[in-house]
Amino acid sequence: MTRPQPVTMADVAARAGVSRALVSIVFRGVPGASAANRERVLRAAAELDYHPDERARLLGSGRSRTLGVVHGLHVPFHGELVEALYDAVADSPWRLRLEPRGRSRTEAAAVRALLDQRVEALVLLGPGAGRSELQELAARLPVVVLARALRQVDAGVVRTDDETGARLAVEHLVGLGHRRIVHLHGGRAPGATERRAGYRRAVQSAGLPADLRPGGADGASGEAAAADLLRDGVPDAVLAFNDEFAAGLLHALRAAGVAVPGAVSIVGFDDSAVAALSTVSLTTVGQDPATLARHAVEQAIARVEGAAEVRREVVVTPRLVVRGTTAGT
């Protein structure tokens, strides 16, 4: 079947009975068209369902109005951040270009692909690159790091107050009467250092010993950690690095006959979609994807446009979301 030819500016000009140059003037929004001619052009465009090629116009001016986003393909919370980023640009002339990183695709490859597409700024979700690499990248174009603390790099940072989030979780567990609270941490994952610090301070403030153990960031790691807890002795409560890990831990413990929350309370981190499932009902530390995304977009655009004042870092306060995996002793 023959594909219909796209409607062109020349088609609009012919329908309106004006020159192609006049149609261009109308759609560029510059002076030179009378009110009557403008109305004729717009009416003809509507009748023909014509939409100007905004991308071509921007590239012709040396602009792309595009923010490049690198996200983790297997990080569920990144999916929520990406959706929120789309909402944040919805009423603006800016668009997003996504490139994932994954098990077989490096972060560097994703960044190179975006640079080849002439994006005007980069928004990196929980990047794993080191400071020197990020500094080198920020010297080439505006960079905003989302969901990772970062210092000594000329890039914008938008993140959750992970330390406060961990403290909220521990205070909740202490308030329920728990005394043996383990933190199964995220190693070198973005946010893990701050969550460890918040946990340490909170348990010390409560006069409790700190018990930090390697955890992970996915469900399989949570299931593996459950086997270790069953072997070594299940504590009163667990603060998991994130919701995916907590869900794996929860599933494995319940499968082994351990009552959650009866025998052990579990708190996750993120308030991702999995936490709200009725079969999970996870108490968790809630991040705010909409606020994080809005600030990230604002920072990126401000840096592109050379705003006089741009905040170096925006830290968003988390909240505790209490569901069915925590209970008093």
mmCIF file of C-alpha atoms in Angstrom:
data_model
loop_
_atom_site.group_PDB
_atom_site.id
_atom_site.type_symbol
_atom_site.label_atom_id
_atom_site.label_comp_id
_atom_site.label_asym_id
_atom_site.label_seq_id
_atom_site.Cartn_x
_atom_site.Cartn_y
_atom_site.Cartn_z
ATOM 1 C CA MET A 1 0.000 0.000 0.000
ATOM 2 C CA THR A 2 1.368 3.429 -0.949
ATOM 3 C CA ARG A 3 2.094 5.615 2.041
ATOM 4 C CA PRO A 4 0.482 9.093 1.915
ATOM 5 C CA GLN A 5 2.888 11.928 1.257
ATOM 6 C CA PRO A 6 3.378 14.319 4.185
ATOM 7 C CA VAL A 7 1.751 17.714 3.910
ATOM 8 C CA THR A 8 4.339 20.398 3.164
ATOM 9 C CA MET A 9 4.574 24.136 3.635
ATOM 10 C CA ALA A 10 4.075 24.510 -0.121
ATOM 11 C CA ASP A 11 0.756 22.651 0.165
ATOM 12 C CA VAL A 12 -0.391 25.087 2.831
ATOM 13 C CA ALA A 13 0.692 28.039 0.712
ATOM 14 C CA ALA A 14 -1.279 26.729 -2.262
ATOM 15 C CA ARG A 15 -4.388 26.126 -0.156
ATOM 16 C CA ALA A 16 -4.177 29.594 1.427
ATOM 17 C CA GLY A 17 -3.298 31.337 -1.849
ATOM 18 C CA VAL A 18 -0.132 32.904 -0.447
ATOM 19 C CA SER A 19 3.586 32.439 -0.919
ATOM 20 C CA ARG A 20 5.582 29.737 0.844
ATOM 21 C CA ALA A 21 7.676 32.510 2.414
ATOM 22 C CA LEU A 22 4.577 33.981 4.014
ATOM 23 C CA VAL A 23 3.639 30.573 5.466
ATOM 24 C CA SER A 24 7.139 30.342 6.924
ATOM 25 C CA ILE A 25 6.764 33.784 8.494
ATOM 26 C CA VAL A 26 3.496 32.752 10.144
ATOM 27 C CA PHE A 27 4.875 29.559 11.644
ATOM 28 C CA ARG A 28 8.108 31.195 12.788
ATOM 29 C CA GLY A 29 6.045 33.806 14.622
ATOM 30 C CA VAL A 30 7.999 36.762 13.226
ATOM 31 C CA PRO A 31 6.583 40.075 11.926
ATOM 32 C CA GLY A 32 5.575 40.319 8.272
ATOM 33 C CA ALA A 33 2.119 38.749 7.972
ATOM 34 C CA SER A 34 -1.126 40.669 8.270
ATOM 35 C CA ALA A 35 -3.810 39.413 10.616
ATOM 36 C CA ALA A 36 -5.941 38.357 7.641
ATOM 37 C CA ASN A 37 -3.111 36.416 5.977
ATOM 38 C CA ARG A 38 -2.144 34.820 9.247
ATOM 39 C CA GLU A 39 -5.724 33.589 9.705
ATOM 40 C CA ARG A 40 -5.805 32.218 6.143
ATOM 41 C CA VAL A 41 -2.556 30.312 6.649
ATOM 42 C CA LEU A 42 -3.577 28.830 9.973
ATOM 43 C CA ARG A 43 -6.983 27.824 8.604
ATOM 44 C CA ALA A 44 -5.354 26.127 5.592
ATOM 45 C CA ALA A 45 -2.896 24.341 7.882
ATOM 46 C CA ALA A 46 -5.745 23.055 10.054
ATOM 47 C CA GLU A 47 -7.692 21.843 7.012
ATOM 48 C CA LEU A 48 -4.646 19.957 5.729
ATOM 49 C CA ASP A 49 -3.601 18.763 9.217
ATOM 50 C CA TYR A 50 -0.185 20.321 8.677
ATOM 51 C CA HIS A 51 2.361 20.344 11.495
ATOM 52 C CA PRO A 52 5.648 22.210 11.023
ATOM 53 C CA ASP A 53 8.884 20.247 11.437
ATOM 54 C CA GLU A 54 10.022 21.827 14.677
ATOM 55 C CA ARG A 55 13.088 19.632 14.899
ATOM 56 C CA ALA A 56 14.329 20.721 11.485
ATOM 57 C CA ARG A 57 13.773 24.374 12.370
ATOM 58 C CA LEU A 58 15.704 24.055 15.608
ATOM 59 C CA LEU A 59 18.585 22.208 13.991
ATOM 60 C CA GLY A 60 18.709 24.900 11.340
ATOM 61 C CA SER A 61 19.179 27.457 14.090
ATOM 62 C CA GLY A 62 21.864 25.364 15.788
ATOM 63 C CA ARG A 63 19.491 24.356 18.606
ATOM 64 C CA SER A 64 17.809 21.063 19.395
ATOM 65 C CA ARG A 65 15.815 21.987 22.538
ATOM 66 C CA THR A 66 16.517 18.417 23.644
ATOM 67 C CA LEU A 67 17.583 17.090 27.031
ATOM 68 C CA GLY A 68 19.407 13.789 26.888
ATOM 69 C CA VAL A 69 18.519 11.347 29.672
ATOM 70 C CA VAL A 70 20.613 8.332 30.658
ATOM 71 C CA HIS A 71 18.700 5.872 32.835
ATOM 72 C CA GLY A 72 19.181 2.383 34.220
ATOM 73 C CA LEU A 73 17.226 -0.101 32.145
ATOM 74 C CA HIS A 74 16.776 -2.464 35.103
ATOM 75 C CA VAL A 75 16.210 0.145 37.821
ATOM 76 C CA PRO A 76 12.452 0.362 38.492
ATOM 77 C CA PHE A 77 12.651 3.726 40.257
ATOM 78 C CA HIS A 78 14.351 5.185 37.184
ATOM 79 C CA GLY A 79 11.212 4.324 35.219
ATOM 80 C CA GLU A 80 9.193 6.487 37.584
ATOM 81 C CA LEU A 81 11.723 9.304 37.266
ATOM 82 C CA VAL A 82 11.618 9.130 33.459
ATOM 83 C CA GLU A 83 7.827 9.349 33.479
ATOM 84 C CA ALA A 84 8.057 12.353 35.794
ATOM 85 C CA LEU A 85 10.646 13.972 33.503
ATOM 86 C CA TYR A 86 8.212 13.720 30.599
ATOM 87 C CA ASP A 87 5.576 15.422 32.718
ATOM 88 C CA ALA A 88 8.069 18.147 33.627
ATOM 89 C CA VAL A 89 8.704 19.093 29.976
ATOM 90 C CA ALA A 90 5.112 18.586 28.802
ATOM 91 C CA ASP A 91 4.195 22.286 28.706
ATOM 92 C CA SER A 92 7.555 23.509 27.439
ATOM 93 C CA PRO A 93 9.247 23.597 24.017
ATOM 94 C CA TRP A 94 11.796 21.086 25.299
ATOM 95 C CA ARG A 95 11.811 17.384 24.558
ATOM 96 C CA LEU A 96 13.595 14.352 25.976
ATOM 97 C CA ARG A 97 15.875 11.869 24.283
ATOM 98 C CA LEU A 98 16.376 8.661 26.261
ATOM 99 C CA GLU A 99 19.339 6.301 26.179
ATOM 100 C CA PRO A 100 19.482 3.339 28.566
ATOM 101 C CA ARG A 101 22.392 1.697 30.273
ATOM 102 C CA GLY A 102 22.150 -1.976 31.107
ATOM 103 C CA ARG A 103 24.011 -5.217 31.576
ATOM 104 C CA SER A 104 25.286 -5.214 28.004
ATOM 105 C CA ARG A 105 25.333 -1.455 27.394
ATOM 106 C CA THR A 106 27.591 0.893 29.282
ATOM 107 C CA GLU A 107 26.780 4.321 30.604
ATOM 108 C CA ALA A 108 29.543 5.739 28.399
ATOM 109 C CA ALA A 109 27.894 4.255 25.292
ATOM 110 C CA ALA A 110 24.570 5.831 26.251
ATOM 111 C CA VAL A 111 26.229 9.216 26.741
ATOM 112 C CA ARG A 112 28.028 9.006 23.394
ATOM 113 C CA ALA A 113 24.756 8.233 21.624
ATOM 114 C CA LEU A 114 23.145 11.324 23.143
ATOM 115 C CA LEU A 115 26.068 13.567 22.235
ATOM 116 C CA ASP A 116 25.815 12.316 18.655
ATOM 117 C CA GLN A 117 22.164 13.401 18.677
ATOM 118 C CA ARG A 118 23.142 16.986 19.576
ATOM 119 C CA VAL A 119 21.325 17.219 22.881
ATOM 120 C CA GLU A 120 21.804 20.538 24.666
ATOM 121 C CA ALA A 121 22.157 19.103 28.176
ATOM 122 C CA LEU A 122 22.396 15.760 29.925
ATOM 123 C CA VAL A 123 20.317 14.499 32.845
ATOM 124 C CA LEU A 124 22.062 11.457 34.316
ATOM 125 C CA LEU A 125 19.975 9.216 36.590
ATOM 126 C CA GLY A 126 22.121 7.745 39.365
ATOM 127 C CA PRO A 127 25.271 7.708 37.211
ATOM 128 C CA GLY A 128 28.078 5.330 38.058
ATOM 129 C CA ALA A 129 30.853 7.376 36.421
ATOM 130 C CA GLY A 130 33.621 8.785 38.586
ATOM 131 C CA ARG A 131 34.147 12.457 39.387
ATOM 132 C CA SER A 132 36.849 12.983 36.770
ATOM 133 C CA GLU A 133 34.666 11.498 34.022
ATOM 134 C CA LEU A 134 31.690 13.593 35.048
ATOM 135 C CA GLN A 135 33.812 16.738 35.273
ATOM 136 C CA GLU A 136 35.132 16.124 31.779
ATOM 137 C CA LEU A 137 31.590 15.659 30.516
ATOM 138 C CA ALA A 138 30.340 18.790 32.304
ATOM 139 C CA ALA A 139 33.063 20.782 30.578
ATOM 140 C CA ARG A 140 31.476 19.878 27.225
ATOM 141 C CA LEU A 141 27.832 20.682 27.962
ATOM 142 C CA PRO A 142 25.486 21.294 30.905
ATOM 143 C CA VAL A 143 25.028 18.215 33.098
ATOM 144 C CA VAL A 144 22.514 17.542 35.860
ATOM 145 C CA VAL A 145 22.992 14.495 38.073
ATOM 146 C CA LEU A 146 19.712 13.126 39.400
ATOM 147 C CA ALA A 147 19.477 10.777 42.414
ATOM 148 C CA ARG A 148 23.129 10.817 43.422
ATOM 149 C CA ALA A 149 25.125 13.017 45.787
ATOM 150 C CA LEU A 150 28.077 14.561 43.990
ATOM 151 C CA ARG A 151 30.701 17.060 45.077
ATOM 152 C CA GLN A 152 33.630 18.815 43.427
ATOM 153 C CA VAL A 153 32.114 18.556 39.946
ATOM 154 C CA ASP A 154 30.728 21.478 37.948
ATOM 155 C CA ALA A 155 27.329 19.854 37.443
ATOM 156 C CA GLY A 156 23.883 20.372 38.865
ATOM 157 C CA VAL A 157 22.698 17.881 41.462
ATOM 158 C CA VAL A 158 19.102 16.995 42.339
ATOM 159 C CA ARG A 159 18.642 14.277 44.927
ATOM 160 C CA THR A 160 16.613 12.986 47.827
ATOM 161 C CA ASP A 161 17.914 13.524 51.357
ATOM 162 C CA ASP A 162 18.841 9.841 51.709
ATOM 163 C CA GLU A 163 20.358 10.337 55.142
ATOM 164 C CA THR A 164 17.121 11.766 56.495
ATOM 165 C CA GLY A 165 15.190 8.962 54.820
ATOM 166 C CA ALA A 166 17.188 6.295 56.626
ATOM 167 C CA ARG A 167 16.759 8.165 59.886
ATOM 168 C CA LEU A 168 12.972 8.274 59.433
ATOM 169 C CA ALA A 169 12.939 4.521 58.871
ATOM 170 C CA VAL A 170 15.011 3.750 61.954
ATOM 171 C CA GLU A 171 13.008 6.103 64.161
ATOM 172 C CA HIS A 172 9.822 4.361 63.005
ATOM 173 C CA LEU A 173 11.254 0.953 63.876
ATOM 174 C CA VAL A 174 12.575 2.123 67.255
ATOM 175 C CA GLY A 175 9.171 3.614 68.012
ATOM 176 C CA LEU A 176 7.630 0.194 67.408
ATOM 177 C CA GLY A 177 9.930 -1.282 70.055
ATOM 178 C CA HIS A 178 12.521 -2.951 67.853
ATOM 179 C CA ARG A 179 16.026 -3.153 69.287
ATOM 180 C CA ARG A 180 17.957 -5.309 66.799
ATOM 181 C CA ILE A 181 17.738 -3.339 63.571
ATOM 182 C CA VAL A 182 19.891 -4.472 60.649
ATOM 183 C CA HIS A 183 20.631 -2.332 57.615
ATOM 184 C CA LEU A 184 21.171 -4.389 54.460
ATOM 185 C CA HIS A 185 22.914 -1.684 52.472
ATOM 186 C CA GLY A 186 23.511 -0.987 48.803
ATOM 187 C CA GLY A 187 27.284 -1.068 48.660
ATOM 188 C CA ARG A 188 28.503 1.564 46.193
ATOM 189 C CA ALA A 189 25.107 2.258 44.624
ATOM 190 C CA PRO A 190 24.010 5.923 44.432
ATOM 191 C CA GLY A 191 22.512 6.962 47.760
ATOM 192 C CA ALA A 192 23.951 4.006 49.673
ATOM 193 C CA THR A 193 26.623 6.002 51.499
ATOM 194 C CA GLU A 194 24.111 8.568 52.721
ATOM 195 C CA ARG A 195 21.624 5.901 53.805
ATOM 196 C CA ARG A 196 24.340 4.112 55.793
ATOM 197 C CA ALA A 197 25.232 7.383 57.500
ATOM 198 C CA GLY A 198 21.605 8.105 58.379
ATOM 199 C CA TYR A 199 21.143 4.603 59.744
ATOM 200 C CA ARG A 200 24.288 4.822 61.907
ATOM 201 C CA ARG A 201 23.332 8.153 63.394
ATOM 202 C CA ALA A 202 19.767 7.052 64.105
ATOM 203 C CA VAL A 203 20.650 3.804 65.885
ATOM 204 C CA GLN A 204 23.401 5.505 67.876
ATOM 205 C CA SER A 205 20.966 8.235 68.902
ATOM 206 C CA ALA A 206 18.612 5.495 70.122
ATOM 207 C CA GLY A 207 21.434 3.821 72.090
ATOM 208 C CA LEU A 208 21.413 0.767 69.815
ATOM 209 C CA PRO A 209 24.309 -1.019 68.108
ATOM 210 C CA ALA A 210 24.790 -0.539 64.377
ATOM 211 C CA ASP A 211 24.532 -3.743 62.337
ATOM 212 C CA LEU A 212 25.404 -3.062 58.719
ATOM 213 C CA ARG A 213 25.494 -5.966 56.284
ATOM 214 C CA PRO A 214 25.965 -6.145 52.503
ATOM 215 C CA GLY A 215 22.663 -6.171 50.696
ATOM 216 C CA GLY A 216 21.966 -5.186 47.112
ATOM 217 C CA ALA A 217 19.576 -3.398 44.801
ATOM 218 C CA ASP A 218 17.436 -6.135 43.218
ATOM 219 C CA GLY A 219 15.012 -8.845 44.224
ATOM 220 C CA ALA A 220 17.472 -11.695 43.705
ATOM 221 C CA SER A 221 19.883 -10.068 46.148
ATOM 222 C CA GLY A 222 17.033 -9.779 48.652
ATOM 223 C CA GLU A 223 16.276 -13.472 48.370
ATOM 224 C CA ALA A 224 19.943 -14.322 48.875
ATOM 225 C CA ALA A 225 20.105 -12.075 51.942
ATOM 226 C CA ALA A 226 17.104 -13.886 53.418
ATOM 227 C CA ALA A 227 19.077 -17.138 53.378
ATOM 228 C CA ASP A 228 21.867 -15.440 55.333
ATOM 229 C CA LEU A 229 19.433 -14.070 57.909
ATOM 230 C CA LEU A 230 17.784 -17.471 58.351
ATOM 231 C CA ARG A 231 21.176 -19.039 58.926
ATOM 232 C CA ASP A 232 22.550 -16.376 61.277
ATOM 233 C CA GLY A 233 19.346 -15.464 63.100
ATOM 234 C CA VAL A 234 16.532 -13.168 61.991
ATOM 235 C CA PRO A 235 16.736 -9.710 63.641
ATOM 236 C CA ASP A 236 13.822 -7.658 64.967
ATOM 237 C CA ALA A 237 13.771 -5.399 61.922
ATOM 238 C CA VAL A 238 15.506 -4.713 58.618
ATOM 239 C CA LEU A 239 16.063 -1.485 56.731
ATOM 240 C CA ALA A 240 16.635 -2.563 53.128
ATOM 241 C CA PHE A 241 18.537 -0.508 50.577
ATOM 242 C CA ASN A 242 15.521 -0.203 48.277
ATOM 243 C CA ASP A 243 12.064 -1.600 47.559
ATOM 244 C CA GLU A 244 13.159 -4.200 45.002
ATOM 245 C CA PHE A 245 15.610 -5.702 47.457
ATOM 246 C CA ALA A 246 13.037 -5.529 50.259
ATOM 247 C CA ALA A 247 10.426 -7.306 48.122
ATOM 248 C CA GLY A 248 12.825 -10.182 47.398
ATOM 249 C CA LEU A 249 13.711 -10.412 51.082
ATOM 250 C CA LEU A 250 10.042 -10.356 52.080
ATOM 251 C CA HIS A 251 9.108 -13.103 49.623
ATOM 252 C CA ALA A 252 11.912 -15.424 50.720
ATOM 253 C CA LEU A 253 11.305 -14.955 54.443
ATOM 254 C CA ARG A 254 7.576 -15.593 54.141
ATOM 255 C CA ALA A 255 8.268 -18.646 51.973
ATOM 256 C CA ALA A 256 10.471 -19.953 54.799
ATOM 257 C CA GLY A 257 7.638 -19.526 57.288
ATOM 258 C CA VAL A 258 8.871 -16.305 58.898
ATOM 259 C CA ALA A 259 6.019 -13.947 59.769
ATOM 260 C CA VAL A 260 6.418 -10.432 58.409
ATOM 261 C CA PRO A 261 5.731 -8.271 60.345
ATOM 262 C CA GLY A 262 5.092 -10.655 63.246
ATOM 263 C CA ALA A 263 8.650 -11.971 63.593
ATOM 264 C CA VAL A 264 10.514 -9.248 61.727
ATOM 265 C CA SER A 265 9.615 -5.807 60.365
ATOM 266 C CA ILE A 266 10.937 -4.676 56.980
ATOM 267 C CA VAL A 267 11.303 -1.154 55.594
ATOM 268 C CA GLY A 268 12.236 -0.431 51.984
ATOM 269 C CA PHE A 269 13.307 2.757 50.231
ATOM 270 C CA ASP A 270 11.839 4.605 47.184
ATOM 271 C CA ASP A 271 8.079 3.949 47.438
ATOM 272 C CA SER A 272 8.230 2.452 43.947
ATOM 273 C CA ALA A 273 5.254 0.723 42.331
ATOM 274 C CA VAL A 274 6.174 -2.662 43.790
ATOM 275 C CA ALA A 275 5.871 -1.338 47.354
ATOM 276 C CA ALA A 276 2.180 -0.513 46.921
ATOM 277 C CA LEU A 277 1.183 -3.929 45.560
ATOM 278 C CA SER A 278 -1.358 -5.560 47.858
ATOM 279 C CA THR A 279 0.773 -8.706 48.040
ATOM 280 C CA VAL A 280 3.766 -6.638 49.190
ATOM 281 C CA SER A 281 2.286 -3.672 51.096
ATOM 282 C CA LEU A 282 5.762 -2.501 52.004
ATOM 283 C CA THR A 283 6.517 0.170 54.572
ATOM 284 C CA THR A 284 9.065 2.354 52.818
ATOM 285 C CA VAL A 285 10.792 5.701 52.593
ATOM 286 C CA GLY A 286 9.054 7.612 49.833
ATOM 287 C CA GLN A 287 10.961 9.676 47.315
ATOM 288 C CA ASP A 288 9.138 12.315 45.252
ATOM 289 C CA PRO A 289 9.749 11.655 41.520
ATOM 290 C CA ALA A 290 7.658 14.638 40.362
ATOM 291 C CA THR A 291 9.590 17.158 42.465
ATOM 292 C CA LEU A 292 12.957 15.602 41.636
ATOM 293 C CA ALA A 293 12.171 15.664 37.913
ATOM 294 C CA ARG A 294 10.878 19.232 37.955
ATOM 295 C CA HIS A 295 14.028 20.515 39.614
ATOM 296 C CA ALA A 296 16.242 18.498 37.268
ATOM 297 C CA VAL A 297 14.557 19.957 34.181
ATOM 298 C CA GLU A 298 14.662 23.476 35.614
ATOM 299 C CA GLN A 299 18.367 23.146 36.396
ATOM 300 C CA ALA A 300 19.220 21.718 32.989
ATOM 301 C CA ILE A 301 17.370 24.441 31.079
ATOM 302 C CA ALA A 302 18.786 27.193 33.295
ATOM 303 C CA ARG A 303 22.309 25.960 32.609
ATOM 304 C CA VAL A 304 21.689 25.799 28.874
ATOM 305 C CA GLU A 305 20.237 29.297 28.814
ATOM 306 C CA GLY A 306 23.076 30.709 30.920
ATOM 307 C CA ALA A 307 20.895 31.878 33.804
ATOM 308 C CA ALA A 308 22.634 34.298 36.142
ATOM 309 C CA GLU A 309 21.834 32.221 39.218
ATOM 310 C CA VAL A 310 21.679 28.426 39.130
ATOM 311 C CA ARG A 311 21.460 26.353 42.280
ATOM 312 C CA ARG A 312 24.355 23.949 42.650
ATOM 313 C CA GLU A 313 22.311 21.321 44.494
ATOM 314 C CA VAL A 314 18.646 20.704 45.265
ATOM 315 C CA VAL A 315 17.903 18.250 48.074
ATOM 316 C CA VAL A 316 14.315 16.987 48.352
ATOM 317 C CA THR A 317 12.965 15.803 51.712
ATOM 318 C CA PRO A 318 11.589 12.228 51.749
ATOM 319 C CA ARG A 319 8.619 10.917 53.698
ATOM 320 C CA LEU A 320 7.827 7.715 55.549
ATOM 321 C CA VAL A 321 5.036 5.592 54.032
ATOM 322 C CA VAL A 322 3.732 3.090 56.566
ATOM 323 C CA ARG A 323 2.084 -0.057 55.184
ATOM 324 C CA GLY A 324 1.865 -3.672 56.261
ATOM 325 C CA THR A 325 5.458 -4.893 56.783
ATOM 326 C CA THR A 326 6.115 -3.150 60.107
ATOM 327 C CA ALA A 327 4.445 -3.681 63.462
ATOM 328 C CA GLY A 328 5.169 -3.249 67.153
ATOM 329 C CA THR A 329 6.731 -5.922 69.326
#
